[in-house]
Amino acid sequence: VQLQASGGGLVQAGGSLRLSCAASGLTFSSYGMGWFRQAPGEEREFVAAISGSGGTTTYARFVKGRFTISRDNAKNTVYLQMNSLKPEDTAVYYCAAGSGLGITPEEYEYWGQGTLVTVSS
């Protein structure tokens, strides 16, 4: 199984980025997908998750209304659209595949390598 995250970069506060995570080696639509992030010196924290069908989503309170998770099962890809970015959103963002809509890292089986998002003030 491989999860390849991309789309990170440097953006000014208030800007937008769209992260992508391309999956291979698994039956993509059978897996819930999640995004987590980890800032320097901090623990990995939940950002958003989406069910296998894409019909159910859940978000961390601090991103709701600014970020949108979606997936395209025909392309084996999950996305995270991030708007109104803040400097505190700066972190390495990881995608993960699991059996449900988990909000803890332990609930996910497979992880991507991460993509760095830096938001300047």
Short mmCIF file of N, CA and C in Angstrom, two decimals:
data_model
loop_
_atom_site.label_atom_id
_atom_site.label_comp_id
_atom_site.label_asym_id
_atom_site.label_seq_id
_atom_site.Cartn_x
_atom_site.Cartn_y
_atom_site.Cartn_z
N VAL A 1 0.85 -1.19 0.00
CA VAL A 1 0.00 0.00 0.00
C VAL A 1 0.89 1.24 0.00
N GLN A 2 0.52 2.19 -0.84
CA GLN A 2 1.23 3.48 -0.87
C GLN A 2 0.24 4.63 -0.86
N LEU A 3 0.52 5.61 -0.03
CA LEU A 3 -0.23 6.85 0.00
C LEU A 3 0.76 7.97 -0.28
N GLN A 4 0.49 8.73 -1.33
CA GLN A 4 1.40 9.79 -1.75
C GLN A 4 0.72 11.14 -1.61
N ALA A 5 1.12 11.89 -0.60
CA ALA A 5 0.54 13.22 -0.36
C ALA A 5 1.31 14.28 -1.13
N SER A 6 0.58 15.27 -1.61
CA SER A 6 1.21 16.37 -2.35
C SER A 6 0.36 17.62 -2.21
N GLY A 7 0.91 18.75 -2.66
CA GLY A 7 0.15 19.98 -2.67
C GLY A 7 0.53 20.99 -1.60
N GLY A 8 1.43 20.61 -0.71
CA GLY A 8 1.86 21.55 0.31
C GLY A 8 2.72 22.65 -0.29
N GLY A 9 3.00 23.66 0.53
CA GLY A 9 3.83 24.76 0.07
C GLY A 9 3.75 25.93 1.02
N LEU A 10 4.25 27.06 0.55
CA LEU A 10 4.25 28.29 1.32
C LEU A 10 3.12 29.19 0.83
N VAL A 11 2.32 29.67 1.76
CA VAL A 11 1.19 30.53 1.41
C VAL A 11 1.05 31.61 2.47
N GLN A 12 0.55 32.75 2.07
CA GLN A 12 0.31 33.83 3.02
C GLN A 12 -0.97 33.57 3.81
N ALA A 13 -1.03 34.13 4.98
CA ALA A 13 -2.24 34.02 5.79
C ALA A 13 -3.44 34.53 4.99
N GLY A 14 -4.54 33.79 5.09
CA GLY A 14 -5.73 34.10 4.33
C GLY A 14 -5.80 33.40 2.99
N GLY A 15 -4.71 32.77 2.59
CA GLY A 15 -4.66 32.09 1.31
C GLY A 15 -5.23 30.68 1.38
N SER A 16 -5.10 29.97 0.25
CA SER A 16 -5.66 28.64 0.13
C SER A 16 -4.64 27.67 -0.45
N LEU A 17 -4.81 26.41 -0.09
CA LEU A 17 -4.05 25.31 -0.68
C LEU A 17 -4.97 24.11 -0.81
N ARG A 18 -4.67 23.27 -1.78
CA ARG A 18 -5.40 22.02 -1.93
C ARG A 18 -4.40 20.87 -1.86
N LEU A 19 -4.56 20.04 -0.84
CA LEU A 19 -3.71 18.87 -0.71
C LEU A 19 -4.38 17.68 -1.40
N SER A 20 -3.55 16.82 -1.95
CA SER A 20 -4.03 15.59 -2.57
C SER A 20 -3.29 14.41 -1.97
N CYS A 21 -3.94 13.28 -1.97
CA CYS A 21 -3.31 12.04 -1.50
C CYS A 21 -3.75 10.93 -2.44
N ALA A 22 -2.81 10.43 -3.22
CA ALA A 22 -3.09 9.36 -4.17
C ALA A 22 -2.76 8.01 -3.54
N ALA A 23 -3.70 7.09 -3.60
CA ALA A 23 -3.54 5.79 -2.96
C ALA A 23 -3.38 4.69 -4.00
N SER A 24 -2.60 3.68 -3.66
CA SER A 24 -2.46 2.52 -4.52
C SER A 24 -2.23 1.29 -3.64
N GLY A 25 -2.58 0.12 -4.19
CA GLY A 25 -2.34 -1.11 -3.47
C GLY A 25 -3.43 -1.50 -2.49
N LEU A 26 -4.56 -0.80 -2.53
CA LEU A 26 -5.69 -1.14 -1.65
C LEU A 26 -6.99 -0.86 -2.39
N THR A 27 -8.06 -1.47 -1.89
CA THR A 27 -9.38 -1.20 -2.45
C THR A 27 -9.85 0.11 -1.85
N PHE A 28 -9.59 1.18 -2.57
CA PHE A 28 -9.68 2.53 -2.01
C PHE A 28 -11.06 2.83 -1.41
N SER A 29 -12.09 2.46 -2.10
CA SER A 29 -13.44 2.81 -1.66
C SER A 29 -13.85 2.05 -0.39
N SER A 30 -13.07 1.07 0.01
CA SER A 30 -13.36 0.32 1.24
C SER A 30 -12.75 0.97 2.48
N TYR A 31 -11.99 1.99 2.27
CA TYR A 31 -11.27 2.62 3.38
C TYR A 31 -11.75 4.04 3.65
N GLY A 32 -11.94 4.32 4.94
CA GLY A 32 -12.06 5.69 5.34
C GLY A 32 -10.71 6.36 5.23
N MET A 33 -10.72 7.64 4.89
CA MET A 33 -9.46 8.38 4.73
C MET A 33 -9.44 9.56 5.67
N GLY A 34 -8.29 9.79 6.23
CA GLY A 34 -8.16 10.91 7.16
C GLY A 34 -6.96 11.77 6.84
N TRP A 35 -7.04 13.01 7.29
CA TRP A 35 -5.90 13.92 7.26
C TRP A 35 -5.54 14.28 8.70
N PHE A 36 -4.27 14.23 8.97
CA PHE A 36 -3.72 14.64 10.26
C PHE A 36 -2.63 15.66 10.00
N ARG A 37 -2.23 16.35 11.04
CA ARG A 37 -1.11 17.28 10.90
C ARG A 37 -0.24 17.25 12.14
N GLN A 38 1.00 17.62 11.95
CA GLN A 38 1.94 17.65 13.06
C GLN A 38 2.85 18.85 12.91
N ALA A 39 2.75 19.74 13.88
CA ALA A 39 3.61 20.91 13.92
C ALA A 39 4.88 20.57 14.69
N PRO A 40 5.95 21.31 14.49
CA PRO A 40 7.20 21.03 15.21
C PRO A 40 7.00 21.02 16.71
N GLY A 41 7.46 19.96 17.35
CA GLY A 41 7.36 19.86 18.79
C GLY A 41 5.99 19.49 19.32
N GLU A 42 5.05 19.24 18.40
CA GLU A 42 3.69 18.91 18.81
C GLU A 42 3.36 17.47 18.44
N GLU A 43 2.29 16.96 19.03
CA GLU A 43 1.81 15.63 18.66
C GLU A 43 0.99 15.73 17.37
N ARG A 44 0.88 14.59 16.72
CA ARG A 44 0.06 14.53 15.52
C ARG A 44 -1.40 14.70 15.91
N GLU A 45 -2.12 15.56 15.16
CA GLU A 45 -3.51 15.82 15.52
C GLU A 45 -4.43 15.62 14.32
N PHE A 46 -5.63 15.23 14.64
CA PHE A 46 -6.67 14.98 13.64
C PHE A 46 -7.12 16.28 12.99
N VAL A 47 -7.34 16.21 11.67
CA VAL A 47 -7.85 17.36 10.93
C VAL A 47 -9.23 17.06 10.35
N ALA A 48 -9.34 15.98 9.57
CA ALA A 48 -10.60 15.67 8.90
C ALA A 48 -10.59 14.22 8.46
N ALA A 49 -11.78 13.66 8.27
CA ALA A 49 -11.90 12.29 7.78
C ALA A 49 -13.13 12.17 6.91
N ILE A 50 -13.09 11.18 6.03
CA ILE A 50 -14.20 10.94 5.11
C ILE A 50 -14.42 9.44 4.98
N SER A 51 -15.67 9.02 4.88
CA SER A 51 -15.99 7.61 4.76
C SER A 51 -15.62 7.10 3.38
N GLY A 52 -15.65 5.78 3.23
CA GLY A 52 -15.27 5.16 1.97
C GLY A 52 -16.11 5.61 0.79
N SER A 53 -17.38 5.81 1.03
CA SER A 53 -18.28 6.25 -0.03
C SER A 53 -18.19 7.75 -0.28
N GLY A 54 -17.63 8.46 0.68
CA GLY A 54 -17.59 9.91 0.60
C GLY A 54 -18.82 10.58 1.17
N GLY A 55 -19.76 9.79 1.67
CA GLY A 55 -21.02 10.35 2.12
C GLY A 55 -21.01 10.96 3.51
N THR A 56 -19.99 10.63 4.28
CA THR A 56 -19.89 11.14 5.65
C THR A 56 -18.52 11.74 5.88
N THR A 57 -18.51 12.90 6.50
CA THR A 57 -17.26 13.57 6.83
C THR A 57 -17.29 14.03 8.28
N THR A 58 -16.12 14.21 8.83
CA THR A 58 -16.01 14.78 10.16
C THR A 58 -14.75 15.64 10.21
N TYR A 59 -14.80 16.68 11.04
CA TYR A 59 -13.72 17.65 11.08
C TYR A 59 -13.34 17.97 12.51
N ALA A 60 -12.08 18.32 12.69
CA ALA A 60 -11.67 18.91 13.95
C ALA A 60 -12.34 20.26 14.11
N ARG A 61 -12.62 20.60 15.34
CA ARG A 61 -13.35 21.85 15.56
C ARG A 61 -12.60 23.04 15.02
N PHE A 62 -11.28 23.02 15.09
CA PHE A 62 -10.52 24.21 14.74
C PHE A 62 -10.44 24.44 13.22
N VAL A 63 -10.87 23.47 12.39
CA VAL A 63 -10.82 23.69 10.95
C VAL A 63 -12.19 23.77 10.29
N LYS A 64 -13.19 23.44 11.03
CA LYS A 64 -14.53 23.39 10.43
C LYS A 64 -14.92 24.75 9.86
N GLY A 65 -15.42 24.71 8.64
CA GLY A 65 -15.79 25.93 7.96
C GLY A 65 -14.68 26.49 7.09
N ARG A 66 -13.44 26.06 7.33
CA ARG A 66 -12.32 26.55 6.52
C ARG A 66 -11.79 25.45 5.59
N PHE A 67 -11.80 24.21 6.07
CA PHE A 67 -11.27 23.09 5.30
C PHE A 67 -12.40 22.19 4.83
N THR A 68 -12.20 21.57 3.68
CA THR A 68 -13.16 20.61 3.15
C THR A 68 -12.43 19.37 2.67
N ILE A 69 -12.84 18.22 3.17
CA ILE A 69 -12.28 16.95 2.72
C ILE A 69 -13.22 16.36 1.68
N SER A 70 -12.64 15.77 0.64
CA SER A 70 -13.43 15.12 -0.40
C SER A 70 -12.60 13.98 -0.98
N ARG A 71 -13.24 13.15 -1.78
CA ARG A 71 -12.51 12.05 -2.39
C ARG A 71 -13.11 11.75 -3.76
N ASP A 72 -12.25 11.18 -4.60
CA ASP A 72 -12.66 10.71 -5.93
C ASP A 72 -12.25 9.25 -6.01
N ASN A 73 -13.19 8.36 -5.81
CA ASN A 73 -12.86 6.94 -5.77
C ASN A 73 -12.43 6.41 -7.14
N ALA A 74 -12.84 7.07 -8.21
CA ALA A 74 -12.39 6.66 -9.54
C ALA A 74 -10.91 6.95 -9.73
N LYS A 75 -10.39 7.93 -9.00
CA LYS A 75 -8.98 8.30 -9.11
C LYS A 75 -8.16 7.85 -7.91
N ASN A 76 -8.80 7.15 -6.97
CA ASN A 76 -8.11 6.69 -5.75
C ASN A 76 -7.40 7.85 -5.05
N THR A 77 -8.09 8.96 -4.94
CA THR A 77 -7.47 10.15 -4.39
C THR A 77 -8.40 10.84 -3.40
N VAL A 78 -7.81 11.32 -2.31
CA VAL A 78 -8.53 12.12 -1.33
C VAL A 78 -7.91 13.51 -1.32
N TYR A 79 -8.74 14.51 -1.08
CA TYR A 79 -8.31 15.89 -1.13
C TYR A 79 -8.60 16.59 0.19
N LEU A 80 -7.84 17.64 0.44
CA LEU A 80 -8.14 18.54 1.54
C LEU A 80 -8.00 19.96 1.01
N GLN A 81 -9.14 20.61 0.82
CA GLN A 81 -9.15 22.00 0.40
C GLN A 81 -9.06 22.87 1.65
N MET A 82 -8.04 23.71 1.71
CA MET A 82 -7.81 24.53 2.88
C MET A 82 -7.91 26.00 2.50
N ASN A 83 -8.87 26.67 3.08
CA ASN A 83 -9.09 28.10 2.82
C ASN A 83 -8.85 28.90 4.10
N SER A 84 -8.71 30.19 3.95
CA SER A 84 -8.52 31.09 5.10
C SER A 84 -7.43 30.58 6.02
N LEU A 85 -6.32 30.22 5.45
CA LEU A 85 -5.23 29.64 6.23
C LEU A 85 -4.65 30.63 7.22
N LYS A 86 -4.24 30.10 8.37
CA LYS A 86 -3.67 30.89 9.44
C LYS A 86 -2.25 30.40 9.72
N PRO A 87 -1.41 31.25 10.29
CA PRO A 87 -0.05 30.79 10.63
C PRO A 87 -0.05 29.54 11.51
N GLU A 88 -1.04 29.39 12.37
CA GLU A 88 -1.10 28.22 13.24
C GLU A 88 -1.47 26.94 12.51
N ASP A 89 -1.82 27.05 11.23
CA ASP A 89 -2.05 25.86 10.42
C ASP A 89 -0.74 25.28 9.87
N THR A 90 0.36 25.96 10.11
CA THR A 90 1.65 25.47 9.65
C THR A 90 1.98 24.13 10.29
N ALA A 91 2.24 23.13 9.46
CA ALA A 91 2.50 21.78 9.94
C ALA A 91 2.81 20.88 8.74
N VAL A 92 3.27 19.68 9.05
CA VAL A 92 3.32 18.63 8.04
C VAL A 92 1.96 17.92 8.07
N TYR A 93 1.36 17.82 6.91
CA TYR A 93 0.04 17.20 6.79
C TYR A 93 0.19 15.79 6.24
N TYR A 94 -0.46 14.84 6.91
CA TYR A 94 -0.38 13.43 6.54
C TYR A 94 -1.77 12.91 6.17
N CYS A 95 -1.82 12.08 5.14
CA CYS A 95 -3.05 11.35 4.86
C CYS A 95 -2.90 9.93 5.38
N ALA A 96 -4.03 9.32 5.68
CA ALA A 96 -4.03 7.98 6.25
C ALA A 96 -5.28 7.23 5.83
N ALA A 97 -5.17 5.91 5.77
CA ALA A 97 -6.28 5.03 5.40
C ALA A 97 -6.61 4.11 6.56
N GLY A 98 -7.90 4.01 6.85
CA GLY A 98 -8.34 3.14 7.94
C GLY A 98 -9.71 2.57 7.67
N SER A 99 -10.25 1.91 8.69
CA SER A 99 -11.50 1.17 8.48
C SER A 99 -12.74 2.02 8.69
N GLY A 100 -12.60 3.20 9.28
CA GLY A 100 -13.79 3.99 9.55
C GLY A 100 -13.50 5.47 9.52
N LEU A 101 -14.18 6.20 10.35
CA LEU A 101 -13.99 7.65 10.45
C LEU A 101 -13.24 7.97 11.74
N GLY A 102 -12.08 7.37 11.88
CA GLY A 102 -11.33 7.56 13.10
C GLY A 102 -10.80 8.96 13.26
N ILE A 103 -10.66 9.38 14.53
CA ILE A 103 -10.09 10.69 14.81
C ILE A 103 -8.78 10.58 15.58
N THR A 104 -8.33 9.35 15.79
CA THR A 104 -7.02 9.16 16.43
C THR A 104 -6.10 8.43 15.48
N PRO A 105 -4.79 8.70 15.55
CA PRO A 105 -3.85 8.03 14.64
C PRO A 105 -3.90 6.51 14.75
N GLU A 106 -4.20 6.01 15.93
CA GLU A 106 -4.20 4.55 16.14
C GLU A 106 -5.27 3.84 15.32
N GLU A 107 -6.25 4.57 14.85
CA GLU A 107 -7.35 3.96 14.09
C GLU A 107 -7.03 3.82 12.60
N TYR A 108 -5.84 4.22 12.21
CA TYR A 108 -5.47 4.17 10.80
C TYR A 108 -4.34 3.19 10.57
N GLU A 109 -4.45 2.44 9.47
CA GLU A 109 -3.50 1.38 9.17
C GLU A 109 -2.34 1.86 8.31
N TYR A 110 -2.63 2.72 7.36
CA TYR A 110 -1.62 3.12 6.38
C TYR A 110 -1.46 4.63 6.39
N TRP A 111 -0.23 5.07 6.19
CA TRP A 111 0.10 6.50 6.24
C TRP A 111 0.93 6.92 5.05
N GLY A 112 0.66 8.14 4.60
CA GLY A 112 1.51 8.75 3.58
C GLY A 112 2.72 9.40 4.23
N GLN A 113 3.58 9.97 3.41
CA GLN A 113 4.85 10.50 3.89
C GLN A 113 4.74 11.93 4.41
N GLY A 114 3.64 12.61 4.16
CA GLY A 114 3.46 13.97 4.64
C GLY A 114 3.86 15.01 3.62
N THR A 115 3.18 16.15 3.70
CA THR A 115 3.51 17.29 2.85
C THR A 115 3.48 18.54 3.72
N LEU A 116 4.48 19.38 3.59
CA LEU A 116 4.65 20.52 4.47
C LEU A 116 3.83 21.72 4.00
N VAL A 117 3.06 22.26 4.92
CA VAL A 117 2.30 23.49 4.69
C VAL A 117 2.86 24.56 5.61
N THR A 118 3.26 25.67 5.02
CA THR A 118 3.79 26.79 5.79
C THR A 118 2.96 28.02 5.47
N VAL A 119 2.38 28.61 6.52
CA VAL A 119 1.54 29.79 6.36
C VAL A 119 2.26 30.97 6.99
N SER A 120 2.57 31.95 6.19
CA SER A 120 3.29 33.13 6.69
C SER A 120 2.29 34.22 7.09
N SER A 121 2.70 34.99 8.09
CA SER A 121 1.80 36.06 8.58
C SER A 121 2.03 37.36 7.83
#
